[in-house]
Tab-separated table of C-alpha atoms in Angstrom:
chain	number	residue	atom	x	y	z
K	1	MET	CA	-95.676	20.580	124.292
K	2	ALA	CA	-93.508	23.308	125.188
K	3	SER	CA	-93.751	26.379	124.464
K	4	ASP	CA	-92.600	28.271	121.349
K	5	HIS	CA	-90.480	30.589	124.123
K	6	THR	CA	-89.429	27.657	125.612
K	7	LYS	CA	-88.771	25.582	122.448
K	8	SER	CA	-85.630	28.911	121.607
K	9	LYS	CA	-84.201	28.988	124.565
K	10	LYS	CA	-81.205	26.423	124.220
K	11	CYS	CA	-82.340	23.187	125.582
K	12	THR	CA	-79.593	21.389	128.625
K	13	LEU	CA	-79.365	17.955	129.588
K	14	LYS	CA	-80.348	19.768	132.594
K	15	ASP	CA	-83.854	20.775	130.978
K	16	ILE	CA	-84.426	16.906	129.955
K	17	ALA	CA	-83.051	15.321	133.067
K	18	ARG	CA	-86.013	18.004	135.567
K	19	ARG	CA	-88.536	17.361	132.757
K	20	SER	CA	-87.581	12.953	133.147
K	21	ASP	CA	-87.554	13.203	136.205
K	22	LEU	CA	-83.896	11.605	136.141
K	23	SER	CA	-80.135	13.071	137.153
K	24	CYS	CA	-78.017	14.252	134.226
K	25	ALA	CA	-75.983	11.774	134.126
K	26	ALA	CA	-79.153	8.797	133.297
K	27	VAL	CA	-80.270	11.387	130.351
K	28	SER	CA	-75.663	12.277	129.192
K	29	GLN	CA	-75.552	8.343	128.925
K	30	ILE	CA	-79.001	7.558	127.135
K	31	LEU	CA	-78.539	10.589	124.085
K	32	ASN	CA	-75.228	9.392	123.502
K	33	ASN	CA	-76.607	5.447	123.416
K	34	ARG	CA	-74.756	3.755	126.236
K	35	GLY	CA	-77.969	3.450	128.428
K	36	GLY	CA	-77.248	0.227	130.531
K	37	ALA	CA	-79.151	-3.218	130.869
K	38	PHE	CA	-81.284	-1.374	133.925
K	39	THR	CA	-82.525	1.527	131.341
K	40	SER	CA	-85.767	0.524	130.064
K	41	GLU	CA	-86.596	1.048	126.693
K	42	ALA	CA	-89.746	2.843	127.896
K	43	THR	CA	-87.657	4.987	129.549
K	44	LYS	CA	-85.308	5.657	126.267
K	45	LYS	CA	-87.993	6.503	124.417
K	46	LEU	CA	-89.108	9.021	126.773
K	47	VAL	CA	-86.579	10.736	127.371
K	48	ARG	CA	-85.617	11.340	123.275
K	49	SER	CA	-89.055	12.345	123.161
K	50	ILE	CA	-88.355	15.200	125.707
K	51	ALA	CA	-84.912	16.208	123.717
K	52	GLU	CA	-87.232	15.911	120.786
K	53	GLU	CA	-89.619	18.461	121.685
K	54	LEU	CA	-87.479	21.009	123.434
K	55	GLY	CA	-84.509	21.171	120.243
K	56	TYR	CA	-82.027	19.553	122.193
K	57	LYS	CA	-78.893	19.515	119.934
K	58	GLN	CA	-76.107	17.002	120.903
K	59	ASN	CA	-72.735	18.580	121.091
K	60	PHE	CA	-70.071	16.253	119.774
K	61	SER	CA	-66.576	18.756	120.086
K	62	HIS	CA	-65.823	16.927	123.093
K	63	LYS	CA	-65.666	13.222	121.786
K	64	LEU	CA	-64.620	14.646	118.693
K	65	GLN	CA	-61.227	15.387	120.422
K	66	ARG	CA	-60.710	12.358	121.505
K	67	GLY	CA	-61.439	10.919	119.335
K	68	ASP	CA	-64.440	8.851	120.193
K	69	ARG	CA	-66.984	7.875	117.691
K	70	THR	CA	-70.894	9.803	118.354
K	71	ASN	CA	-72.530	6.614	117.136
K	72	THR	CA	-74.289	8.661	113.997
K	73	VAL	CA	-75.667	7.275	110.618
K	74	ALA	CA	-76.522	9.761	107.495
K	75	LEU	CA	-78.740	8.269	105.058
K	76	LEU	CA	-78.427	10.812	101.842
K	77	MET	CA	-81.111	11.030	99.550
K	78	SER	CA	-79.195	11.796	96.265
K	79	LEU	CA	-81.717	12.992	93.784
K	80	PRO	CA	-84.678	16.225	95.283
K	81	ARG	CA	-87.194	13.461	93.953
K	82	LEU	CA	-86.681	10.307	95.947
K	83	GLU	CA	-88.502	12.080	98.858
K	84	TRP	CA	-91.875	11.333	97.350
K	85	GLU	CA	-91.198	7.829	95.753
K	86	GLN	CA	-93.553	5.533	98.743
K	87	HIS	CA	-90.270	3.190	98.462
K	88	ILE	CA	-87.007	5.091	99.513
K	89	GLN	CA	-90.172	6.410	102.305
K	90	SER	CA	-90.400	2.390	103.071
K	91	LEU	CA	-86.318	2.091	103.177
K	92	SER	CA	-85.987	5.413	105.180
K	93	MET	CA	-88.371	4.674	108.310
K	94	HIS	CA	-86.894	1.098	108.908
K	95	LEU	CA	-83.348	2.430	108.387
K	96	THR	CA	-83.836	5.267	110.610
K	97	GLU	CA	-86.285	2.588	113.251
K	98	LEU	CA	-83.176	0.117	113.138
K	99	CYS	CA	-80.858	2.744	113.584
K	100	ASN	CA	-83.231	3.897	116.533
K	101	THR	CA	-83.303	0.185	118.105
K	102	LYS	CA	-79.489	-0.154	117.839
K	103	GLU	CA	-79.065	2.840	119.725
K	104	TYR	CA	-77.344	4.869	116.040
K	105	ALA	CA	-78.712	7.928	116.029
K	106	THR	CA	-79.900	9.183	112.536
K	107	TYR	CA	-79.304	11.979	110.291
K	108	VAL	CA	-81.469	12.605	106.872
K	109	PHE	CA	-80.117	15.093	103.827
K	110	HIS	CA	-81.611	15.951	100.291
K	111	MET	CA	-78.475	16.532	98.949
K	112	THR	CA	-78.484	18.614	95.811
K	113	LEU	CA	-77.625	18.605	92.093
K	114	SER	CA	-74.409	20.151	92.707
K	115	PRO	CA	-70.805	18.298	93.180
K	116	GLY	CA	-69.267	20.903	95.083
K	117	ARG	CA	-72.792	21.771	97.732
K	118	ASN	CA	-73.467	18.018	98.447
K	119	LEU	CA	-69.401	17.324	99.042
K	120	GLU	CA	-70.093	21.146	101.485
K	121	ILE	CA	-72.603	19.183	102.686
K	122	ILE	CA	-70.317	16.163	103.700
K	123	GLU	CA	-67.465	17.952	105.045
K	124	LYS	CA	-70.561	19.563	107.709
K	125	LEU	CA	-72.053	16.078	108.506
K	126	ILE	CA	-68.460	14.596	109.422
K	127	GLU	CA	-67.322	18.239	111.286
K	128	ARG	CA	-70.951	17.573	113.660
K	129	GLY	CA	-68.878	14.104	114.192
K	130	THR	CA	-70.800	11.118	111.512
K	131	ASP	CA	-69.541	7.889	111.810
K	132	HIS	CA	-71.405	6.318	108.705
K	133	PHE	CA	-73.097	6.825	105.667
K	134	ILE	CA	-76.302	5.504	103.654
K	135	LEU	CA	-76.301	6.483	100.372
K	136	ILE	CA	-79.337	6.526	98.908
K	137	GLY	CA	-78.676	6.683	95.179
K	138	LEU	CA	-75.230	8.003	93.701
K	139	PRO	CA	-75.337	12.881	94.836
K	140	LYS	CA	-73.663	13.694	92.242
K	141	GLY	CA	-69.677	14.196	92.715
K	142	HIS	CA	-70.082	10.334	94.184
K	143	GLY	CA	-66.422	10.176	93.641
K	144	LYS	CA	-65.171	12.909	95.977
K	145	ILE	CA	-67.644	12.544	97.900
K	146	ILE	CA	-66.941	8.596	98.638
K	147	SER	CA	-62.912	9.521	98.109
K	148	ARG	CA	-63.437	11.576	101.431
K	149	ILE	CA	-65.394	9.840	103.476
K	150	GLU	CA	-62.883	6.925	103.265
K	151	ALA	CA	-59.810	9.317	103.869
K	152	LEU	CA	-61.324	10.440	107.338
K	153	ASN	CA	-61.580	6.158	107.910
K	154	ARG	CA	-65.738	6.529	108.226
K	155	SER	CA	-68.112	3.934	107.203
K	156	TRP	CA	-70.504	4.211	104.015
K	157	ILE	CA	-72.717	1.513	101.623
K	158	ALA	CA	-74.759	3.255	98.818
K	159	TYR	CA	-78.383	1.457	97.805
K	160	GLY	CA	-78.538	0.793	94.328
K	161	ASN	CA	-77.576	-1.316	91.624
K	162	HIS	CA	-74.490	0.786	90.437
K	163	ARG	CA	-71.954	-1.038	87.952
K	164	LEU	CA	-69.232	0.792	88.973
K	165	ILE	CA	-70.094	1.141	93.057
K	166	LYS	CA	-67.956	-0.984	95.053
K	167	ARG	CA	-69.925	-1.203	98.169
K	168	GLN	CA	-73.687	-1.469	97.420
K	169	VAL	CA	-77.527	-2.595	98.591
K	170	GLY	CA	-80.151	-3.149	95.689
K	171	VAL	CA	-82.863	-5.309	94.868
K	172	ASP	CA	-82.933	-8.255	91.777
K	173	VAL	CA	-84.319	-5.530	89.514
K	174	GLU	CA	-83.855	-8.682	86.792
K	175	ASN	CA	-84.754	-11.539	89.219
K	176	GLY	CA	-88.619	-9.232	89.307
K	177	THR	CA	-89.065	-8.811	85.845
K	178	THR	CA	-87.709	-12.616	85.588
K	179	GLN	CA	-90.597	-13.341	87.798
K	180	ILE	CA	-93.544	-11.619	85.967
K	181	LEU	CA	-92.110	-12.935	82.392
K	182	GLN	CA	-92.642	-16.167	84.504
K	183	TYR	CA	-96.419	-15.688	84.792
K	184	PHE	CA	-96.611	-14.369	81.808
K	185	ARG	CA	-95.559	-17.684	80.291
K	186	GLU	CA	-97.902	-19.479	82.865
K	187	HIS	CA	-100.874	-17.887	81.730
K	188	GLY	CA	-100.562	-18.323	77.946
K	189	ILE	CA	-99.713	-14.206	78.256
K	190	SER	CA	-96.972	-14.730	74.753
K	191	ASP	CA	-98.417	-10.502	73.588
K	192	PHE	CA	-97.150	-8.231	75.661
K	193	LYS	CA	-95.372	-4.530	75.531
K	194	MET	CA	-92.828	-3.613	78.443
K	195	PHE	CA	-92.003	0.578	78.232
K	196	LEU	CA	-88.550	0.634	79.172
K	197	PRO	CA	-85.426	3.808	79.252
K	198	GLY	CA	-82.700	2.431	76.186
K	199	ARG	CA	-81.008	0.849	79.030
K	200	SER	CA	-82.217	-1.236	81.828
K	201	GLU	CA	-81.216	-4.418	83.788
K	202	ARG	CA	-85.057	-5.303	82.757
K	203	ILE	CA	-84.012	-6.188	78.934
K	204	SER	CA	-81.137	-8.197	80.176
K	205	ALA	CA	-83.844	-10.072	81.922
K	206	LEU	CA	-86.450	-9.821	78.396
K	207	LYS	CA	-82.986	-11.404	76.239
K	208	ALA	CA	-82.369	-13.631	78.791
K	209	PHE	CA	-85.599	-15.021	79.263
K	210	TYR	CA	-85.788	-14.888	75.053
K	211	PRO	CA	-82.068	-16.720	75.031
K	212	GLU	CA	-83.427	-17.537	70.974
K	213	CYS	CA	-84.693	-13.894	69.609
K	214	THR	CA	-82.059	-11.464	68.760
K	215	ASP	CA	-81.795	-8.231	69.740
K	216	GLN	CA	-84.300	-6.831	67.118
K	217	GLU	CA	-86.659	-9.597	67.402
K	218	LEU	CA	-87.255	-8.651	71.326
K	219	HIS	CA	-87.834	-5.143	70.229
K	220	ASP	CA	-89.657	-5.770	67.787
K	221	ARG	CA	-92.186	-7.760	69.697
K	222	TYR	CA	-92.221	-6.267	73.314
K	223	LEU	CA	-90.149	-3.482	74.115
K	224	CYS	CA	-91.331	0.676	73.703
K	225	ILE	CA	-87.844	2.512	74.386
K	226	ASP	CA	-88.809	6.377	76.394
K	227	LYS	CA	-86.188	8.604	76.323
K	228	ALA	CA	-88.647	10.083	78.745
K	229	PHE	CA	-86.714	8.297	81.416
K	230	GLU	CA	-83.611	9.513	80.977
K	231	GLU	CA	-84.923	13.149	81.088
K	232	PRO	CA	-84.759	14.743	84.653
K	233	LEU	CA	-87.292	15.494	86.018
K	234	HIS	CA	-88.811	18.338	87.901
K	235	SER	CA	-89.135	18.980	91.780
K	236	GLY	CA	-91.520	19.171	93.350
K	237	GLU	CA	-95.115	17.644	94.382
K	238	THR	CA	-96.408	16.835	90.620
K	239	ILE	CA	-93.213	14.318	90.315
K	240	ILE	CA	-95.231	10.944	90.906
K	241	VAL	CA	-98.188	13.222	88.657
K	242	GLN	CA	-94.967	13.473	85.961
K	243	LEU	CA	-94.288	9.710	85.776
K	244	ALA	CA	-97.956	8.877	85.818
K	245	GLU	CA	-98.004	11.196	82.876
K	246	ILE	CA	-95.006	9.198	81.151
K	247	GLY	CA	-97.587	6.544	81.719
K	248	TYR	CA	-100.020	8.351	79.886
K	249	ARG	CA	-98.293	9.572	76.562
K	250	GLN	CA	-96.134	5.995	76.221
K	251	THR	CA	-100.080	3.744	76.556
K	252	ARG	CA	-101.849	6.304	74.521
K	253	LYS	CA	-98.782	6.478	71.421
K	254	LEU	CA	-98.957	2.451	71.959
K	255	LEU	CA	-102.982	2.076	71.428
K	256	GLU	CA	-102.628	4.624	68.524
K	257	THR	CA	-100.647	2.778	66.541
K	258	SER	CA	-101.868	-1.033	66.624
K	259	SER	CA	-104.361	-2.937	69.185
K	260	PRO	CA	-103.901	-3.658	73.067
K	261	PRO	CA	-101.445	-6.636	73.512
K	262	GLN	CA	-102.326	-8.905	76.063
K	263	ALA	CA	-100.612	-7.644	78.872
K	264	LEU	CA	-97.811	-3.609	79.510
K	265	VAL	CA	-95.364	-4.263	81.570
K	266	TYR	CA	-94.047	-0.553	83.069
K	267	LEU	CA	-91.201	0.862	84.451
K	268	SER	CA	-93.234	1.282	87.849
K	269	ASP	CA	-96.587	1.876	89.315
K	270	TYR	CA	-96.576	5.631	89.178
K	271	THR	CA	-96.049	5.565	85.299
K	272	MET	CA	-98.860	1.755	85.820
K	273	GLN	CA	-101.174	4.746	86.559
K	274	GLY	CA	-100.959	7.262	83.930
K	275	GLY	CA	-101.480	3.780	81.530
K	276	ILE	CA	-104.628	3.221	83.435
K	277	ARG	CA	-106.000	6.441	82.391
K	278	ALA	CA	-105.846	5.814	79.011
K	279	LEU	CA	-106.744	2.788	78.679
K	280	TYR	CA	-109.929	4.175	80.212
K	281	GLU	CA	-110.246	6.790	77.792
K	282	SER	CA	-109.819	4.169	74.523
K	283	GLY	CA	-112.694	1.856	76.432
K	284	ILE	CA	-109.811	-1.005	77.886
K	285	ILE	CA	-110.668	-1.453	81.130
K	286	PRO	CA	-107.326	-1.901	83.060
K	287	GLY	CA	-107.122	-5.869	84.242
K	288	ARG	CA	-109.553	-6.828	82.621
K	289	ASP	CA	-108.896	-6.786	79.254
K	290	VAL	CA	-105.082	-6.164	79.240
K	291	VAL	CA	-103.069	-7.189	81.953
K	292	LEU	CA	-100.763	-4.581	83.946
K	293	ALA	CA	-97.436	-4.997	85.772
K	294	GLY	CA	-95.531	-1.869	86.522
K	295	PHE	CA	-93.404	-2.305	89.460
K	296	ASN	CA	-92.904	-1.278	93.544
K	297	ASN	CA	-96.102	-2.540	95.197
K	298	THR	CA	-97.225	0.982	96.169
K	299	ALA	CA	-100.874	1.364	98.292
K	300	ALA	CA	-102.219	2.347	95.011
K	301	VAL	CA	-101.910	-0.423	93.200
K	302	GLN	CA	-102.712	-2.650	96.274
K	303	GLY	CA	-106.377	-4.664	96.574
K	304	SER	CA	-106.944	-3.406	92.808
K	305	PRO	CA	-110.542	-5.399	91.509
K	306	PHE	CA	-108.520	-5.729	88.303
K	307	ARG	CA	-105.233	-7.514	87.324
K	308	LEU	CA	-102.275	-6.125	88.686
K	309	ILE	CA	-99.012	-6.884	88.946
K	310	SER	CA	-96.048	-5.460	90.777
K	311	VAL	CA	-93.124	-6.142	92.466
K	312	ASP	CA	-92.721	-6.350	96.492
K	313	GLN	CA	-88.822	-4.524	96.683
K	314	ASN	CA	-88.853	-6.584	99.931
K	315	ILE	CA	-87.411	-3.553	101.685
K	316	GLU	CA	-87.391	-4.569	105.550
K	317	GLN	CA	-84.681	-7.224	104.423
K	318	VAL	CA	-83.071	-4.281	101.768
K	319	ALA	CA	-82.234	-2.009	105.211
K	320	GLY	CA	-81.005	-4.789	107.471
K	321	GLU	CA	-79.030	-5.647	104.941
K	322	LEU	CA	-77.864	-1.881	103.983
K	323	PHE	CA	-76.661	-1.679	107.804
K	324	ALA	CA	-75.808	-5.302	108.451
K	325	HIS	CA	-73.116	-4.677	105.695
K	326	LEU	CA	-72.300	-0.348	106.702
K	327	PHE	CA	-70.194	-1.254	109.406
K	328	ASP	CA	-66.931	-2.302	107.316
K	329	ASP	CA	-65.316	-1.476	104.101
K	330	SER	CA	-64.832	-5.176	102.996
K	331	PRO	CA	-66.735	-4.786	98.901
K	332	CYS	CA	-70.052	-5.624	98.658
K	333	ARG	CA	-72.861	-6.283	95.991
K	334	ILE	CA	-75.870	-7.834	97.618
K	335	LYS	CA	-79.238	-7.775	95.483
K	336	VAL	CA	-82.573	-8.609	97.310
K	337	ALA	CA	-84.680	-10.766	95.871
K	338	PRO	CA	-88.321	-9.051	95.124
K	339	ALA	CA	-91.858	-10.857	95.538
K	340	LEU	CA	-94.173	-11.349	92.750
K	341	LYS	CA	-97.629	-9.612	93.831
K	342	LEU	CA	-100.481	-10.293	92.843
K	343	ASN	CA	-102.605	-6.975	93.380
K	344	TRP	CA	-106.752	-7.979	93.337
K	345	ILE	CA	-109.381	-8.847	95.340
């Protein structure tokens, strides 16, 4: 490992070449993603590892002056809390690995709640030579950000389900919700409640599944609308705790006014964790006395001893679609079908 003194000095190609026993030209080719057919993956990995260890920073100025592309992709986390979501962490990992496999360098940036500051971040990334942008959700001021990216002939695509965004890949949430409802029907579960925000694709799935019901009938029979989902969550390590607390309050409120239904459907696995705590406190065994369904198929619900259902977002396929459609400017709205997971032993 390099010493602190070594890291404090500006690392050069010569330093990396000396450590890897390669020529400066060979090191430059690898770090600029131009490793030839005779450069092994092990050698590329070694050079990049040494460069990271020594704190090497590429200088793209000569490329920018020539108008060359730098083969760099920026992953923009649109909300601070996203970094705590397990499926977002998984998506970032898959995208980074995919970019690396295709010999693209990656930046990961966390956007702020300030539109002006976010635009400054974009300008700095462009100054560094960033060619392509993947928006994980929509950052504040996304309209100006996208316009700026397009004006400089850079490419972009977004992850999510946003009605007015012309280039995006997302998970088919309606399809996942329909799979839950179909499972209920096949197993004779007709008495259930869904904890949702006022506007949700899952409500659309519910309407399509029960076309004979009016909106009011659906609301009375199946929905527990909670405005807590519309309130901003605080940044920090307590994000998952906050989501669980919402699920806990929702479940307690329901149990105070009625007997438990056959099943409860939560917005995510994190809110379902709070519901599990509320059920236990009321002497109700989750997954045995009440079937529970969540979303995102997190590690916390996998391999449960009780009947817990979740929807897996198929993040690997999402990452593949994002990368495949990143490099052009044609409109695309792709929804990846999720998979229902039955998490019990």
